Short mmCIF file of C-alpha atoms and ligand atoms in Angstrom, two decimals:
data_model
loop_
_atom_site.label_atom_id
_atom_site.label_comp_id
_atom_site.label_asym_id
_atom_site.label_seq_id
_atom_site.Cartn_x
_atom_site.Cartn_y
_atom_site.Cartn_z
CA MET A 1 -25.34 -11.58 4.53
CA THR A 2 -21.39 -10.42 4.78
CA GLN A 3 -19.08 -13.26 5.08
CA PHE A 4 -15.75 -13.40 6.41
CA ILE A 5 -13.16 -15.63 6.10
CA GLN A 6 -9.69 -15.46 7.11
CA LEU A 7 -7.02 -17.25 4.82
CA GLN A 8 -3.88 -18.65 6.02
CA GLU A 9 -1.57 -15.66 7.91
CA GLN A 10 1.84 -15.76 8.40
CA GLY A 11 3.23 -18.20 11.35
CA LYS A 12 5.39 -16.58 14.31
CA GLN A 13 8.47 -18.21 12.92
CA THR A 14 8.26 -17.00 9.59
CA ILE A 15 7.83 -13.80 10.54
CA GLU A 16 10.90 -13.66 12.31
CA ASP A 17 12.91 -15.93 9.88
CA GLU A 18 11.93 -13.24 7.88
CA LEU A 19 12.70 -10.23 10.28
CA LEU A 20 16.23 -12.00 10.86
CA ALA A 21 17.53 -12.21 7.44
CA GLY A 22 17.17 -8.33 6.50
CA LEU A 23 18.40 -7.65 10.19
CA ASN A 24 21.51 -9.61 9.86
CA ALA A 25 21.95 -8.79 6.15
CA SER A 26 24.90 -6.71 5.88
CA CYS A 27 22.72 -3.67 4.62
CA ALA A 28 20.35 -4.34 7.31
CA TYR A 29 16.23 -4.00 5.45
CA THR A 30 13.06 -4.68 6.85
CA SER A 31 9.98 -5.24 4.49
CA PRO A 32 7.74 -2.22 4.64
CA LYS A 33 4.64 -3.77 6.25
CA PHE A 34 5.85 -4.26 9.31
CA LEU A 35 5.77 -0.43 9.76
CA TYR A 36 1.69 -1.42 10.05
CA ASP A 37 0.96 -2.46 13.56
CA ALA A 38 -2.01 -0.82 15.27
CA LEU A 39 0.09 2.28 16.27
CA GLY A 40 2.04 2.56 12.90
CA SER A 41 -1.81 1.86 11.27
CA LYS A 42 -2.66 5.54 13.04
CA LEU A 43 0.11 7.15 12.55
CA PHE A 44 -0.19 6.60 8.96
CA GLU A 45 -3.94 8.11 9.47
CA ALA A 46 -2.55 11.13 10.63
CA ILE A 47 0.28 11.14 7.53
CA CYS A 48 -2.61 11.19 5.06
CA GLU A 49 -3.82 14.09 6.70
CA LEU A 50 -0.81 16.16 6.66
CA PRO A 51 -0.42 19.18 4.23
CA GLU A 52 3.19 17.94 2.98
CA TYR A 53 1.55 14.41 2.37
CA TYR A 54 -0.05 15.59 -1.10
CA PRO A 55 -1.13 12.16 -2.69
CA THR A 56 -4.16 10.67 -0.55
CA ARG A 57 -5.98 14.59 -1.26
CA THR A 58 -4.74 14.65 -4.63
CA GLU A 59 -6.39 10.86 -5.29
CA ALA A 60 -9.36 11.63 -3.91
CA GLU A 61 -9.79 15.08 -5.65
CA ILE A 62 -8.92 13.42 -9.40
CA PHE A 63 -12.05 10.29 -8.05
CA SER A 64 -14.45 13.52 -7.19
CA ARG A 65 -14.09 15.64 -10.41
CA HIS A 66 -13.90 12.13 -12.99
CA ALA A 67 -16.09 10.28 -10.87
CA ARG A 68 -18.48 10.31 -13.76
CA ASP A 69 -16.17 9.38 -16.09
CA ILE A 70 -14.87 6.43 -14.22
CA ALA A 71 -18.15 5.18 -13.57
CA GLN A 72 -18.76 5.25 -17.38
CA THR A 73 -15.38 3.39 -18.05
CA VAL A 74 -15.23 0.96 -15.83
CA GLY A 75 -19.41 0.32 -16.02
CA ALA A 76 -21.96 -0.62 -13.36
CA GLY A 77 -22.00 -4.64 -11.69
CA ALA A 78 -18.55 -5.72 -11.83
CA THR A 79 -17.37 -7.36 -8.37
CA LEU A 80 -15.26 -4.52 -6.56
CA ILE A 81 -12.03 -6.47 -5.17
CA ASP A 82 -10.53 -3.90 -2.81
CA LEU A 83 -6.81 -4.36 -2.07
CA GLY A 84 -5.72 -3.25 1.36
CA ALA A 85 -9.48 -2.45 2.01
CA GLY A 86 -8.24 -0.81 5.79
CA ASN A 87 -11.47 1.89 6.79
CA CYS A 88 -13.07 0.93 3.79
CA ALA A 89 -14.15 4.33 2.95
CA LYS A 90 -12.59 5.00 -0.52
CA ALA A 91 -14.49 2.11 -1.73
CA ALA A 92 -17.32 3.27 -0.39
CA ARG A 93 -17.42 6.95 -1.77
CA LEU A 94 -17.64 5.37 -5.04
CA PHE A 95 -20.41 2.92 -4.31
CA PRO A 96 -23.25 5.73 -5.63
CA GLN A 97 -21.22 5.69 -8.88
CA LEU A 98 -19.97 1.70 -9.47
CA GLN A 99 -23.14 0.48 -8.58
CA PRO A 100 -20.86 -2.51 -7.65
CA ALA A 101 -22.95 -6.08 -7.62
CA GLN A 102 -20.54 -7.47 -5.08
CA TYR A 103 -17.69 -5.92 -2.60
CA VAL A 104 -14.89 -7.88 -1.96
CA ALA A 105 -12.55 -6.24 0.93
CA VAL A 106 -8.97 -7.83 1.50
CA ASP A 107 -6.95 -6.34 3.57
CA ILE A 108 -4.33 -8.53 5.26
CA SER A 109 -6.40 -9.77 9.10
CA VAL A 110 -9.73 -10.09 8.36
CA GLU A 111 -10.11 -8.17 12.06
CA PHE A 112 -9.56 -5.41 10.97
CA LEU A 113 -12.10 -5.81 8.50
CA HIS A 114 -14.74 -6.50 10.72
CA GLU A 115 -16.03 -3.09 11.96
CA ALA A 116 -15.54 -1.35 8.66
CA VAL A 117 -17.44 -4.27 6.26
CA SER A 118 -20.38 -4.80 9.02
CA ARG A 119 -20.92 -1.11 9.20
CA LEU A 120 -20.84 -1.21 5.66
CA GLN A 121 -23.05 -3.66 4.49
CA HIS A 122 -25.84 -1.32 6.52
CA ARG A 123 -25.51 1.03 5.05
CA PHE A 124 -25.63 -0.72 1.45
CA PRO A 125 -27.35 -3.52 1.97
CA ALA A 126 -28.34 -4.93 -1.39
CA ILE A 127 -24.39 -5.06 -1.89
CA ASP A 128 -23.29 -8.47 -1.64
CA MET A 129 -20.29 -7.95 0.85
CA VAL A 130 -17.54 -10.16 1.84
CA ALA A 131 -14.42 -9.66 3.35
CA VAL A 132 -11.29 -11.58 3.17
CA GLY A 133 -7.98 -11.51 5.79
CA MET A 134 -4.97 -12.24 3.38
CA ASP A 135 -1.43 -11.11 2.98
CA PHE A 136 -2.52 -10.61 -0.91
CA SER A 137 1.06 -9.31 -2.24
CA THR A 138 3.10 -12.90 -2.54
CA GLU A 139 -0.22 -14.35 -4.21
CA LEU A 140 -3.63 -13.67 -4.92
CA VAL A 141 -5.92 -16.91 -4.53
CA LEU A 142 -9.75 -15.51 -3.78
CA PRO A 143 -11.80 -17.80 -1.69
CA ASN A 144 -14.98 -19.66 -3.03
CA GLY A 145 -17.57 -16.93 -2.72
CA VAL A 146 -16.15 -14.28 -4.79
CA ARG A 147 -18.03 -14.07 -8.21
CA GLU A 148 -15.78 -14.56 -11.36
CA GLU A 149 -17.48 -12.02 -13.40
CA ASN A 150 -16.72 -8.85 -14.00
CA ARG A 151 -13.92 -8.25 -11.48
CA LEU A 152 -12.71 -4.99 -10.89
CA PHE A 153 -9.15 -5.14 -8.40
CA PHE A 154 -9.13 -1.65 -7.11
CA TYR A 155 -5.71 -0.47 -5.87
CA PRO A 156 -5.67 3.36 -4.55
CA GLY A 157 -3.24 5.21 -2.66
CA SER A 158 -0.50 4.21 -4.69
CA SER A 159 0.83 1.35 -2.35
CA ILE A 160 2.15 -0.33 -6.06
CA GLY A 161 5.03 2.43 -4.90
CA ASN A 162 5.52 0.26 -2.05
CA PHE A 163 6.75 -2.25 -4.62
CA THR A 164 10.35 -2.59 -6.74
CA PRO A 165 9.11 -2.23 -10.50
CA GLU A 166 9.88 -6.22 -10.42
CA GLN A 167 7.58 -6.83 -7.96
CA ALA A 168 5.15 -4.32 -8.92
CA LEU A 169 5.29 -6.50 -12.37
CA ALA A 170 4.26 -9.68 -10.92
CA PHE A 171 1.62 -8.44 -8.97
CA LEU A 172 0.10 -6.50 -11.80
CA ARG A 173 0.17 -10.19 -13.89
CA ARG A 174 -0.98 -11.84 -10.65
CA LEU A 175 -4.37 -9.26 -10.85
CA GLN A 176 -4.68 -9.59 -14.55
CA ALA A 177 -4.60 -13.39 -14.12
CA ALA A 178 -7.45 -13.03 -11.34
CA CYS A 179 -9.81 -10.92 -13.63
CA SER A 180 -9.25 -12.85 -16.73
CA GLN A 181 -10.81 -16.32 -14.88
CA ASP A 182 -13.82 -14.75 -16.03
CA GLU A 183 -15.15 -16.80 -19.34
CA GLY A 184 -16.41 -13.08 -20.24
CA GLY A 185 -12.34 -11.50 -19.66
CA ALA A 186 -14.57 -8.74 -19.01
CA GLY A 187 -12.10 -7.88 -15.98
CA GLY A 188 -10.12 -4.38 -14.51
CA LEU A 189 -8.47 -3.07 -12.54
CA LEU A 190 -8.31 0.99 -11.01
CA ILE A 191 -5.76 1.93 -9.60
CA GLY A 192 -3.61 4.85 -8.14
CA VAL A 193 -0.04 5.98 -9.04
CA ASP A 194 2.13 8.58 -7.34
CA LEU A 195 3.91 10.55 -10.04
CA LEU A 196 7.40 12.38 -11.29
CA LYS A 197 7.84 15.53 -9.37
CA GLU A 198 9.90 17.74 -8.13
CA LYS A 199 12.61 16.68 -5.09
CA SER A 200 11.34 19.42 -2.22
CA ILE A 201 7.76 18.12 -3.10
CA LEU A 202 8.95 14.89 -2.69
CA ASP A 203 11.44 14.70 0.17
CA ALA A 204 8.72 17.20 2.57
CA ALA A 205 6.01 14.91 2.57
CA TYR A 206 8.35 12.25 3.46
CA ASP A 207 10.04 13.89 5.88
CA ASP A 208 7.02 16.29 7.62
CA ALA A 209 7.68 19.35 9.73
CA LEU A 210 5.47 18.02 12.67
CA GLY A 211 7.56 14.86 12.41
CA VAL A 212 4.95 12.31 11.80
CA THR A 213 6.54 10.33 9.19
CA ALA A 214 9.33 9.80 11.84
CA SER A 215 7.01 8.62 14.67
CA PHE A 216 5.96 5.84 11.91
CA ASN A 217 8.96 4.99 11.02
CA LEU A 218 10.45 5.61 14.63
CA ASN A 219 7.71 3.02 15.58
CA LEU A 220 9.04 0.24 13.61
CA LEU A 221 11.03 -0.03 16.32
CA LEU A 222 8.93 -0.87 19.38
CA HIS A 223 6.92 -3.49 16.59
CA LEU A 224 9.90 -5.05 16.04
CA ASN A 225 10.32 -5.19 20.10
CA ARG A 226 7.66 -6.85 20.43
CA LEU A 227 7.60 -9.66 17.04
CA LEU A 228 11.52 -10.58 18.27
CA GLY A 229 11.66 -10.28 21.57
CA ALA A 230 14.20 -6.92 21.10
CA ASP A 231 15.47 -3.85 22.83
CA PHE A 232 15.91 -0.95 20.47
CA ASP A 233 16.16 1.88 22.09
CA VAL A 234 13.72 4.36 19.88
CA ARG A 235 15.61 7.34 21.04
CA ALA A 236 18.75 5.97 19.50
CA TRP A 237 17.58 5.85 16.13
CA ARG A 238 16.40 8.56 13.69
CA HIS A 239 14.18 9.27 10.89
CA CYS A 240 15.48 9.71 6.99
CA GLY A 241 13.47 10.39 4.38
CA PHE A 242 14.06 11.56 0.91
CA PHE A 243 14.21 11.21 -2.43
CA ASN A 244 17.22 9.48 -4.46
CA ARG A 245 16.35 10.61 -8.25
CA LYS A 246 18.68 8.19 -9.79
CA LEU A 247 16.01 4.88 -8.84
CA SER A 248 12.88 7.21 -8.77
CA ARG A 249 11.51 6.34 -5.06
CA ILE A 250 11.24 7.83 -1.75
CA GLU A 251 13.53 5.51 0.36
CA MET A 252 13.14 5.68 4.24
CA HIS A 253 15.91 4.47 6.42
CA LEU A 254 16.22 4.18 10.53
CA GLU A 255 20.11 6.01 11.29
CA ALA A 256 21.30 4.58 14.75
CA VAL A 257 22.24 8.17 16.25
CA THR A 258 25.41 5.84 18.25
CA LYS A 259 26.75 3.13 18.05
CA GLN A 260 25.19 0.31 20.04
CA THR A 261 24.53 -3.52 20.32
CA VAL A 262 20.54 -4.72 19.46
CA ARG A 263 19.74 -7.75 21.33
CA TRP A 264 17.08 -10.03 20.61
CA ALA A 265 15.96 -13.87 21.11
CA GLY A 266 18.91 -15.98 19.91
CA GLY A 267 20.28 -13.49 18.34
CA MET A 268 22.34 -9.69 18.40
CA ARG A 269 23.58 -7.19 16.04
CA CYS A 270 25.94 -3.81 16.39
CA PHE A 271 25.33 -0.83 14.66
CA GLU A 272 27.79 1.40 13.99
CA GLN A 273 27.19 5.12 14.51
CA GLY A 274 25.40 6.61 11.27
CA GLU A 275 24.48 2.99 9.99
CA ARG A 276 20.78 2.35 9.21
CA ILE A 277 18.20 -0.12 8.17
CA HIS A 278 16.36 0.33 5.02
CA THR A 279 12.79 0.29 6.38
CA GLU A 280 10.31 1.36 2.86
CA ASN A 281 10.82 2.12 -1.14
CA SER A 282 8.05 4.39 -2.61
CA TYR A 283 8.40 4.57 -6.17
CA LYS A 284 7.39 8.06 -8.50
CA TYR A 285 6.30 6.85 -12.30
CA THR A 286 6.38 8.66 -15.06
CA GLN A 287 2.34 8.56 -16.63
CA GLN A 288 4.64 6.76 -19.52
CA ASP A 289 6.48 4.28 -18.18
CA PHE A 290 3.36 3.28 -16.16
CA ILE A 291 1.20 2.43 -18.62
CA ASN A 292 4.17 0.52 -20.03
CA LEU A 293 4.44 -1.26 -17.40
CA LEU A 294 0.24 -2.20 -17.23
CA THR A 295 1.32 -2.78 -21.20
CA GLN A 296 3.52 -5.69 -20.25
CA ALA A 297 1.60 -7.11 -16.91
CA GLY A 298 -1.02 -7.81 -19.83
CA PHE A 299 -3.95 -4.84 -19.69
CA ASN A 300 -5.26 -3.17 -22.50
CA ASN A 301 -7.69 -0.16 -23.18
CA VAL A 302 -5.59 2.06 -20.76
CA ARG A 303 -7.51 5.16 -19.26
CA CYS A 304 -6.08 7.85 -17.02
CA TRP A 305 -7.30 10.92 -14.84
CA SER A 306 -4.93 13.39 -13.20
CA ASP A 307 -5.30 16.26 -11.48
CA PRO A 308 -3.99 20.11 -13.04
CA GLN A 309 -0.57 19.89 -11.40
CA GLN A 310 -0.31 15.92 -12.86
CA TRP A 311 1.33 14.97 -9.14
CA PHE A 312 -1.10 11.97 -9.20
CA MET A 313 -2.92 9.69 -11.80
CA VAL A 314 -5.37 7.21 -11.47
CA CYS A 315 -6.13 4.95 -14.35
CA HIS A 316 -8.33 1.80 -14.96
CA ALA A 317 -6.98 -0.72 -17.36
CA GLN A 318 -9.01 -3.59 -18.90
CA THR A 319 -7.17 -7.56 -19.26
C1 AVI B 1 1.12 3.23 2.01
N1 AVI B 1 2.07 4.02 1.28
C2 AVI B 1 1.42 4.35 -0.51
C3 AVI B 1 2.39 4.89 1.68
C4 AVI B 1 4.05 5.79 0.21
O1 AVI B 1 3.59 6.59 0.41
O2 AVI B 1 4.99 4.95 0.07
C5 AVI B 1 3.24 4.92 2.45
C6 AVI B 1 4.57 5.72 3.35
N2 AVI B 1 5.51 5.95 3.80
C7 AVI B 1 5.29 7.33 4.47
N3 AVI B 1 4.21 8.19 4.21
C8 AVI B 1 3.88 7.44 3.77
#
Protein backbone atom coordinates (compact mmCIF):
# COMPACT_ATOMS: atom_id res chain seq x y z
CA MET A 1 0.00 0.00 0.00
CA THR A 2 1.28 3.49 -0.86
CA GLN A 3 2.27 5.77 2.00
CA PHE A 4 1.50 9.51 1.65
CA ILE A 5 3.56 11.75 3.94
CA GLN A 6 3.49 15.55 4.17
CA LEU A 7 6.46 17.07 5.98
CA GLN A 8 6.40 20.65 7.21
CA GLU A 9 5.22 23.15 4.56
CA GLN A 10 6.54 26.72 4.33
CA GLY A 11 4.18 28.93 6.39
CA LYS A 12 2.32 31.95 4.95
CA GLN A 13 4.42 34.38 6.99
CA THR A 14 7.78 32.99 5.85
CA ILE A 15 6.59 33.00 2.23
CA GLU A 16 5.63 36.68 2.57
CA ASP A 17 8.92 37.55 4.30
CA GLU A 18 10.92 35.78 1.61
CA LEU A 19 9.03 37.51 -1.20
CA LEU A 20 9.18 40.97 0.33
CA ALA A 21 12.93 40.69 0.97
CA GLY A 22 13.34 40.09 -2.77
CA LEU A 23 10.87 42.70 -4.00
CA ASN A 24 12.33 45.40 -1.73
CA ALA A 25 15.97 44.67 -2.69
CA SER A 26 17.67 47.32 -4.83
CA CYS A 27 17.75 44.84 -7.74
CA ALA A 28 14.41 43.11 -7.19
CA TYR A 29 14.31 39.31 -7.42
CA THR A 30 12.06 36.35 -6.62
CA SER A 31 12.88 32.66 -6.17
CA PRO A 32 12.06 30.52 -9.25
CA LYS A 33 9.86 28.29 -7.07
CA PHE A 34 7.16 31.00 -7.25
CA LEU A 35 6.82 30.39 -11.00
CA TYR A 36 5.00 27.15 -10.19
CA ASP A 37 1.43 27.77 -9.07
CA ALA A 38 -1.24 25.56 -10.72
CA LEU A 39 -1.21 27.58 -13.98
CA GLY A 40 2.59 27.99 -13.90
CA SER A 41 3.01 24.21 -13.72
CA LYS A 42 0.69 23.77 -16.74
CA LEU A 43 2.59 26.46 -18.66
CA PHE A 44 5.86 24.69 -17.85
CA GLU A 45 4.40 21.45 -19.25
CA ALA A 46 3.55 23.40 -22.43
CA ILE A 47 7.13 24.79 -22.57
CA CYS A 48 8.39 21.19 -22.59
CA GLU A 49 6.42 20.60 -25.82
CA LEU A 50 7.84 23.64 -27.65
CA PRO A 51 10.11 23.10 -30.66
CA GLU A 52 12.64 25.58 -29.23
CA TYR A 53 12.80 23.96 -25.76
CA TYR A 54 15.14 21.05 -26.52
CA PRO A 55 16.03 19.85 -22.93
CA THR A 56 12.96 17.67 -22.27
CA ARG A 57 12.95 15.75 -25.55
CA THR A 58 16.76 15.50 -25.70
CA GLU A 59 16.89 14.01 -22.21
CA ALA A 60 14.08 11.57 -23.09
CA GLU A 61 16.03 10.50 -26.20
CA ILE A 62 19.16 9.89 -24.11
CA PHE A 63 17.19 7.75 -21.63
CA SER A 64 15.58 5.68 -24.36
CA ARG A 65 18.73 5.29 -26.48
CA HIS A 66 20.92 4.27 -23.51
CA ALA A 67 18.28 2.59 -21.37
CA ARG A 68 20.07 -0.76 -21.10
CA ASP A 69 23.47 0.69 -20.37
CA ILE A 70 22.04 3.06 -17.76
CA ALA A 71 20.11 0.20 -16.11
CA GLN A 72 23.23 -1.99 -16.03
CA THR A 73 25.26 0.84 -14.48
CA VAL A 74 22.63 1.61 -11.85
CA GLY A 75 21.69 -2.00 -11.05
CA ALA A 76 18.29 -3.42 -10.06
CA GLY A 77 16.57 -3.20 -6.67
CA ALA A 78 17.30 0.46 -5.86
CA THR A 79 15.36 2.76 -3.60
CA LEU A 80 14.52 5.23 -6.37
CA ILE A 81 14.01 8.72 -4.92
CA ASP A 82 12.46 11.02 -7.52
CA LEU A 83 13.11 14.65 -6.61
CA GLY A 84 10.47 17.02 -8.04
CA ALA A 85 8.47 14.03 -9.25
CA GLY A 86 5.42 15.98 -10.53
CA ASN A 87 3.40 13.58 -12.69
CA CYS A 88 6.06 10.83 -12.09
CA ALA A 89 6.18 10.13 -15.85
CA LYS A 90 10.00 10.30 -16.24
CA ALA A 91 10.67 7.81 -13.45
CA ALA A 92 7.83 5.52 -14.53
CA ARG A 93 9.45 5.14 -17.96
CA LEU A 94 12.54 3.71 -16.22
CA PHE A 95 10.69 1.16 -14.05
CA PRO A 96 10.77 -1.75 -16.53
CA GLN A 97 14.57 -1.47 -16.91
CA LEU A 98 15.54 -0.31 -13.39
CA GLN A 99 13.12 -2.50 -11.42
CA PRO A 100 13.36 -0.47 -8.21
CA ALA A 101 12.54 -2.13 -4.88
CA GLN A 102 10.93 1.08 -3.65
CA TYR A 103 9.81 4.24 -5.45
CA VAL A 104 9.80 7.47 -3.43
CA ALA A 105 8.14 10.42 -5.18
CA VAL A 106 9.10 13.76 -3.63
CA ASP A 107 7.52 17.10 -4.47
CA ILE A 108 6.78 20.35 -2.72
CA SER A 109 3.25 19.24 -1.83
CA VAL A 110 1.98 15.67 -1.37
CA GLU A 111 -1.34 16.80 -2.88
CA PHE A 112 0.35 17.21 -6.30
CA LEU A 113 1.53 13.60 -6.06
CA HIS A 114 -1.66 11.90 -4.94
CA GLU A 115 -3.20 11.11 -8.30
CA ALA A 116 0.02 10.29 -10.16
CA VAL A 117 1.40 7.95 -7.48
CA SER A 118 -1.95 6.21 -6.96
CA ARG A 119 -2.18 5.57 -10.72
CA LEU A 120 1.40 4.31 -10.80
CA GLN A 121 0.86 1.99 -7.84
CA HIS A 122 -2.04 0.45 -9.73
CA ARG A 123 0.20 -0.15 -12.78
CA PHE A 124 3.13 -1.51 -10.74
CA PRO A 125 1.60 -3.23 -7.68
CA ALA A 126 4.85 -5.06 -6.81
CA ILE A 127 6.82 -1.85 -6.21
CA ASP A 128 6.58 -0.37 -2.72
CA MET A 129 5.70 3.35 -3.13
CA VAL A 130 5.97 6.37 -0.86
CA ALA A 131 4.85 9.92 -1.74
CA VAL A 132 6.51 12.69 0.27
CA GLY A 133 5.57 16.39 0.31
CA MET A 134 8.62 18.47 1.27
CA ASP A 135 10.83 21.32 0.08
CA PHE A 136 13.95 19.28 -0.71
CA SER A 137 15.89 22.28 -2.07
CA THR A 138 16.95 23.49 1.38
CA GLU A 139 16.94 20.36 3.54
CA LEU A 140 16.89 16.64 2.88
CA VAL A 141 15.66 14.62 5.81
CA LEU A 142 13.65 11.72 4.47
CA PRO A 143 10.86 10.20 6.59
CA ASN A 144 11.09 6.78 8.26
CA GLY A 145 9.23 4.86 5.57
CA VAL A 146 12.06 5.46 3.08
CA ARG A 147 14.53 2.57 2.85
CA GLU A 148 18.15 3.38 3.60
CA GLU A 149 19.56 0.62 1.39
CA ASN A 150 20.74 1.30 -2.11
CA ARG A 151 19.36 4.83 -2.44
CA LEU A 152 19.36 6.21 -5.96
CA PHE A 153 18.43 9.88 -6.19
CA PHE A 154 16.81 10.77 -9.51
CA TYR A 155 16.98 14.45 -10.48
CA PRO A 156 16.14 14.81 -14.17
CA GLY A 157 15.17 17.82 -16.29
CA SER A 158 18.29 19.94 -15.61
CA SER A 159 16.64 21.49 -12.55
CA ILE A 160 20.12 21.55 -10.99
CA GLY A 161 20.72 24.50 -13.36
CA ASN A 162 18.19 26.59 -11.43
CA PHE A 163 20.60 26.68 -8.46
CA THR A 164 23.73 28.85 -8.50
CA PRO A 165 26.86 26.64 -8.75
CA GLU A 166 27.46 27.23 -5.01
CA GLN A 167 23.91 26.20 -4.14
CA ALA A 168 24.22 23.25 -6.53
CA LEU A 169 27.36 22.06 -4.75
CA ALA A 170 25.68 22.32 -1.33
CA PHE A 171 22.63 20.45 -2.68
CA LEU A 172 24.77 17.68 -4.22
CA ARG A 173 26.64 17.33 -0.90
CA ARG A 174 23.30 16.85 0.89
CA LEU A 175 22.32 14.17 -1.63
CA GLN A 176 25.69 12.48 -1.21
CA ALA A 177 25.24 12.43 2.56
CA ALA A 178 21.66 11.17 2.28
CA CYS A 179 22.64 8.21 0.10
CA SER A 180 25.65 7.29 2.19
CA GLN A 181 23.45 6.48 5.21
CA ASP A 182 23.41 2.87 4.07
CA GLU A 183 26.28 1.04 5.78
CA GLY A 184 27.17 -0.63 2.48
CA GLY A 185 27.46 2.83 0.92
CA ALA A 186 25.87 1.59 -2.29
CA GLY A 187 23.94 4.76 -3.12
CA GLY A 188 24.05 6.95 -6.19
CA LEU A 189 22.62 9.78 -8.24
CA LEU A 190 21.08 9.83 -11.72
CA ILE A 191 20.85 13.42 -12.92
CA GLY A 192 20.04 15.38 -16.10
CA VAL A 193 22.24 18.36 -16.95
CA ASP A 194 21.87 20.96 -19.71
CA LEU A 195 25.12 21.63 -21.52
CA LEU A 196 26.68 24.85 -22.74
CA LYS A 197 25.90 25.55 -26.39
CA GLU A 198 25.46 28.32 -28.97
CA LYS A 199 23.78 31.44 -27.61
CA SER A 200 21.15 31.57 -30.39
CA ILE A 201 19.83 28.10 -29.44
CA LEU A 202 19.71 29.00 -25.74
CA ASP A 203 18.07 32.38 -26.34
CA ALA A 204 15.30 30.80 -28.44
CA ALA A 205 14.67 28.06 -25.86
CA TYR A 206 13.88 30.68 -23.20
CA ASP A 207 12.13 33.23 -25.45
CA ASP A 208 10.02 31.13 -27.81
CA ALA A 209 8.05 32.40 -30.78
CA LEU A 210 4.64 31.51 -29.32
CA GLY A 211 5.33 33.42 -26.12
CA VAL A 212 4.68 30.44 -23.83
CA THR A 213 7.80 31.14 -21.76
CA ALA A 214 6.74 34.80 -21.60
CA SER A 215 3.35 33.72 -20.21
CA PHE A 216 5.07 31.37 -17.74
CA ASN A 217 7.22 34.25 -16.48
CA LEU A 218 4.39 36.86 -16.43
CA ASN A 219 2.10 34.45 -14.59
CA LEU A 220 4.44 34.93 -11.62
CA LEU A 221 2.84 38.37 -11.16
CA LEU A 222 -0.63 36.84 -10.80
CA HIS A 223 0.81 34.42 -8.25
CA LEU A 224 2.40 37.33 -6.34
CA ASN A 225 -0.93 39.19 -6.40
CA ARG A 226 -2.54 36.23 -4.65
CA LEU A 227 0.30 35.55 -2.20
CA LEU A 228 0.84 39.17 -1.17
CA GLY A 229 -2.48 40.85 -1.94
CA ALA A 230 -0.47 42.88 -4.49
CA ASP A 231 -1.77 44.78 -7.55
CA PHE A 232 0.78 43.96 -10.27
CA ASP A 233 -0.69 44.78 -13.69
CA VAL A 234 0.52 41.95 -15.96
CA ARG A 235 0.12 44.13 -19.08
CA ALA A 236 2.59 46.66 -17.68
CA TRP A 237 5.45 44.12 -17.70
CA ARG A 238 7.35 42.23 -20.37
CA HIS A 239 9.33 38.98 -20.39
CA CYS A 240 13.13 39.02 -20.91
CA GLY A 241 14.94 35.72 -21.33
CA PHE A 242 18.49 35.59 -22.64
CA PHE A 243 21.81 33.78 -22.27
CA ASN A 244 24.45 35.62 -20.21
CA ARG A 245 27.65 34.20 -21.69
CA LYS A 246 29.93 35.57 -18.97
CA LEU A 247 28.00 33.81 -16.19
CA SER A 248 27.08 30.80 -18.33
CA ARG A 249 23.43 31.11 -17.45
CA ILE A 250 20.04 31.93 -18.88
CA GLU A 251 18.51 34.84 -17.03
CA MET A 252 14.79 35.46 -16.89
CA HIS A 253 13.53 38.87 -15.81
CA LEU A 254 10.28 40.79 -15.85
CA GLU A 255 10.77 44.36 -17.09
CA ALA A 256 8.48 47.30 -16.27
CA VAL A 257 7.08 48.72 -19.54
CA THR A 258 6.21 52.04 -17.88
CA LYS A 259 7.02 53.74 -14.58
CA GLN A 260 4.55 52.41 -12.01
CA THR A 261 3.79 51.91 -8.35
CA VAL A 262 2.89 48.43 -7.12
CA ARG A 263 1.13 48.03 -3.78
CA TRP A 264 0.84 45.03 -1.49
CA ALA A 265 -0.53 44.47 2.02
CA GLY A 266 1.57 46.75 4.23
CA GLY A 267 3.90 48.12 1.53
CA MET A 268 4.58 49.38 -1.98
CA ARG A 269 7.39 49.95 -4.47
CA CYS A 270 7.84 52.33 -7.36
CA PHE A 271 9.41 50.68 -10.45
CA GLU A 272 11.03 52.91 -13.08
CA GLN A 273 10.43 52.18 -16.76
CA GLY A 274 12.89 49.41 -17.76
CA GLU A 275 13.50 48.31 -14.14
CA ARG A 276 13.54 44.55 -13.76
CA ILE A 277 12.61 41.76 -11.36
CA HIS A 278 15.05 38.84 -11.72
CA THR A 279 12.89 35.71 -11.67
CA GLU A 280 15.12 32.76 -12.66
CA ASN A 281 18.61 31.60 -13.62
CA SER A 282 19.31 28.43 -15.55
CA TYR A 283 23.01 27.58 -15.52
CA LYS A 284 24.57 25.68 -18.41
CA TYR A 285 27.60 23.48 -17.71
CA THR A 286 30.38 21.90 -19.72
CA GLN A 287 30.58 18.15 -19.16
CA GLN A 288 33.90 18.51 -17.33
CA ASP A 289 32.72 21.35 -15.07
CA PHE A 290 29.75 19.31 -13.96
CA ILE A 291 31.81 16.18 -13.33
CA ASN A 292 34.13 18.35 -11.21
CA LEU A 293 31.13 19.57 -9.22
CA LEU A 294 30.01 15.97 -8.58
CA THR A 295 33.51 15.01 -7.49
CA GLN A 296 33.75 18.03 -5.19
CA ALA A 297 30.45 16.95 -3.63
CA GLY A 298 31.98 13.56 -2.77
CA PHE A 299 30.62 11.44 -5.64
CA ASN A 300 32.85 9.19 -7.75
CA ASN A 301 32.76 6.71 -10.65
CA VAL A 302 30.85 9.22 -12.78
CA ARG A 303 29.43 7.98 -16.09
CA CYS A 304 27.75 10.27 -18.61
CA TRP A 305 25.52 9.71 -21.63
CA SER A 306 24.81 12.43 -24.16
CA ASP A 307 22.97 13.06 -27.45
CA PRO A 308 24.81 13.25 -30.79
CA GLN A 309 24.83 17.10 -30.67
CA GLN A 310 26.08 17.08 -27.05
CA TRP A 311 23.29 19.43 -25.99
CA PHE A 312 22.32 17.57 -22.81
CA MET A 313 23.72 14.82 -20.64
CA VAL A 314 22.57 12.27 -18.10
CA CYS A 315 25.12 11.34 -15.42
CA HIS A 316 25.26 8.53 -12.94
CA ALA A 317 27.57 8.97 -9.94
CA GLN A 318 28.24 6.73 -6.95
CA THR A 319 28.85 7.57 -3.33
C1 LIG B 1 12.70 23.57 -14.47
N1 LIG B 1 13.85 24.13 -15.16
C2 LIG B 1 14.88 23.11 -15.38
C3 LIG B 1 13.54 24.89 -16.38
C4 LIG B 1 14.86 25.42 -17.02
O1 LIG B 1 15.05 25.14 -18.21
O2 LIG B 1 15.65 26.04 -16.33
C5 LIG B 1 12.61 26.04 -16.08
C6 LIG B 1 12.31 26.91 -17.27
N2 LIG B 1 12.29 28.21 -17.27
C7 LIG B 1 12.00 28.64 -18.47
N3 LIG B 1 11.84 27.65 -19.29
C8 LIG B 1 12.01 26.52 -18.55
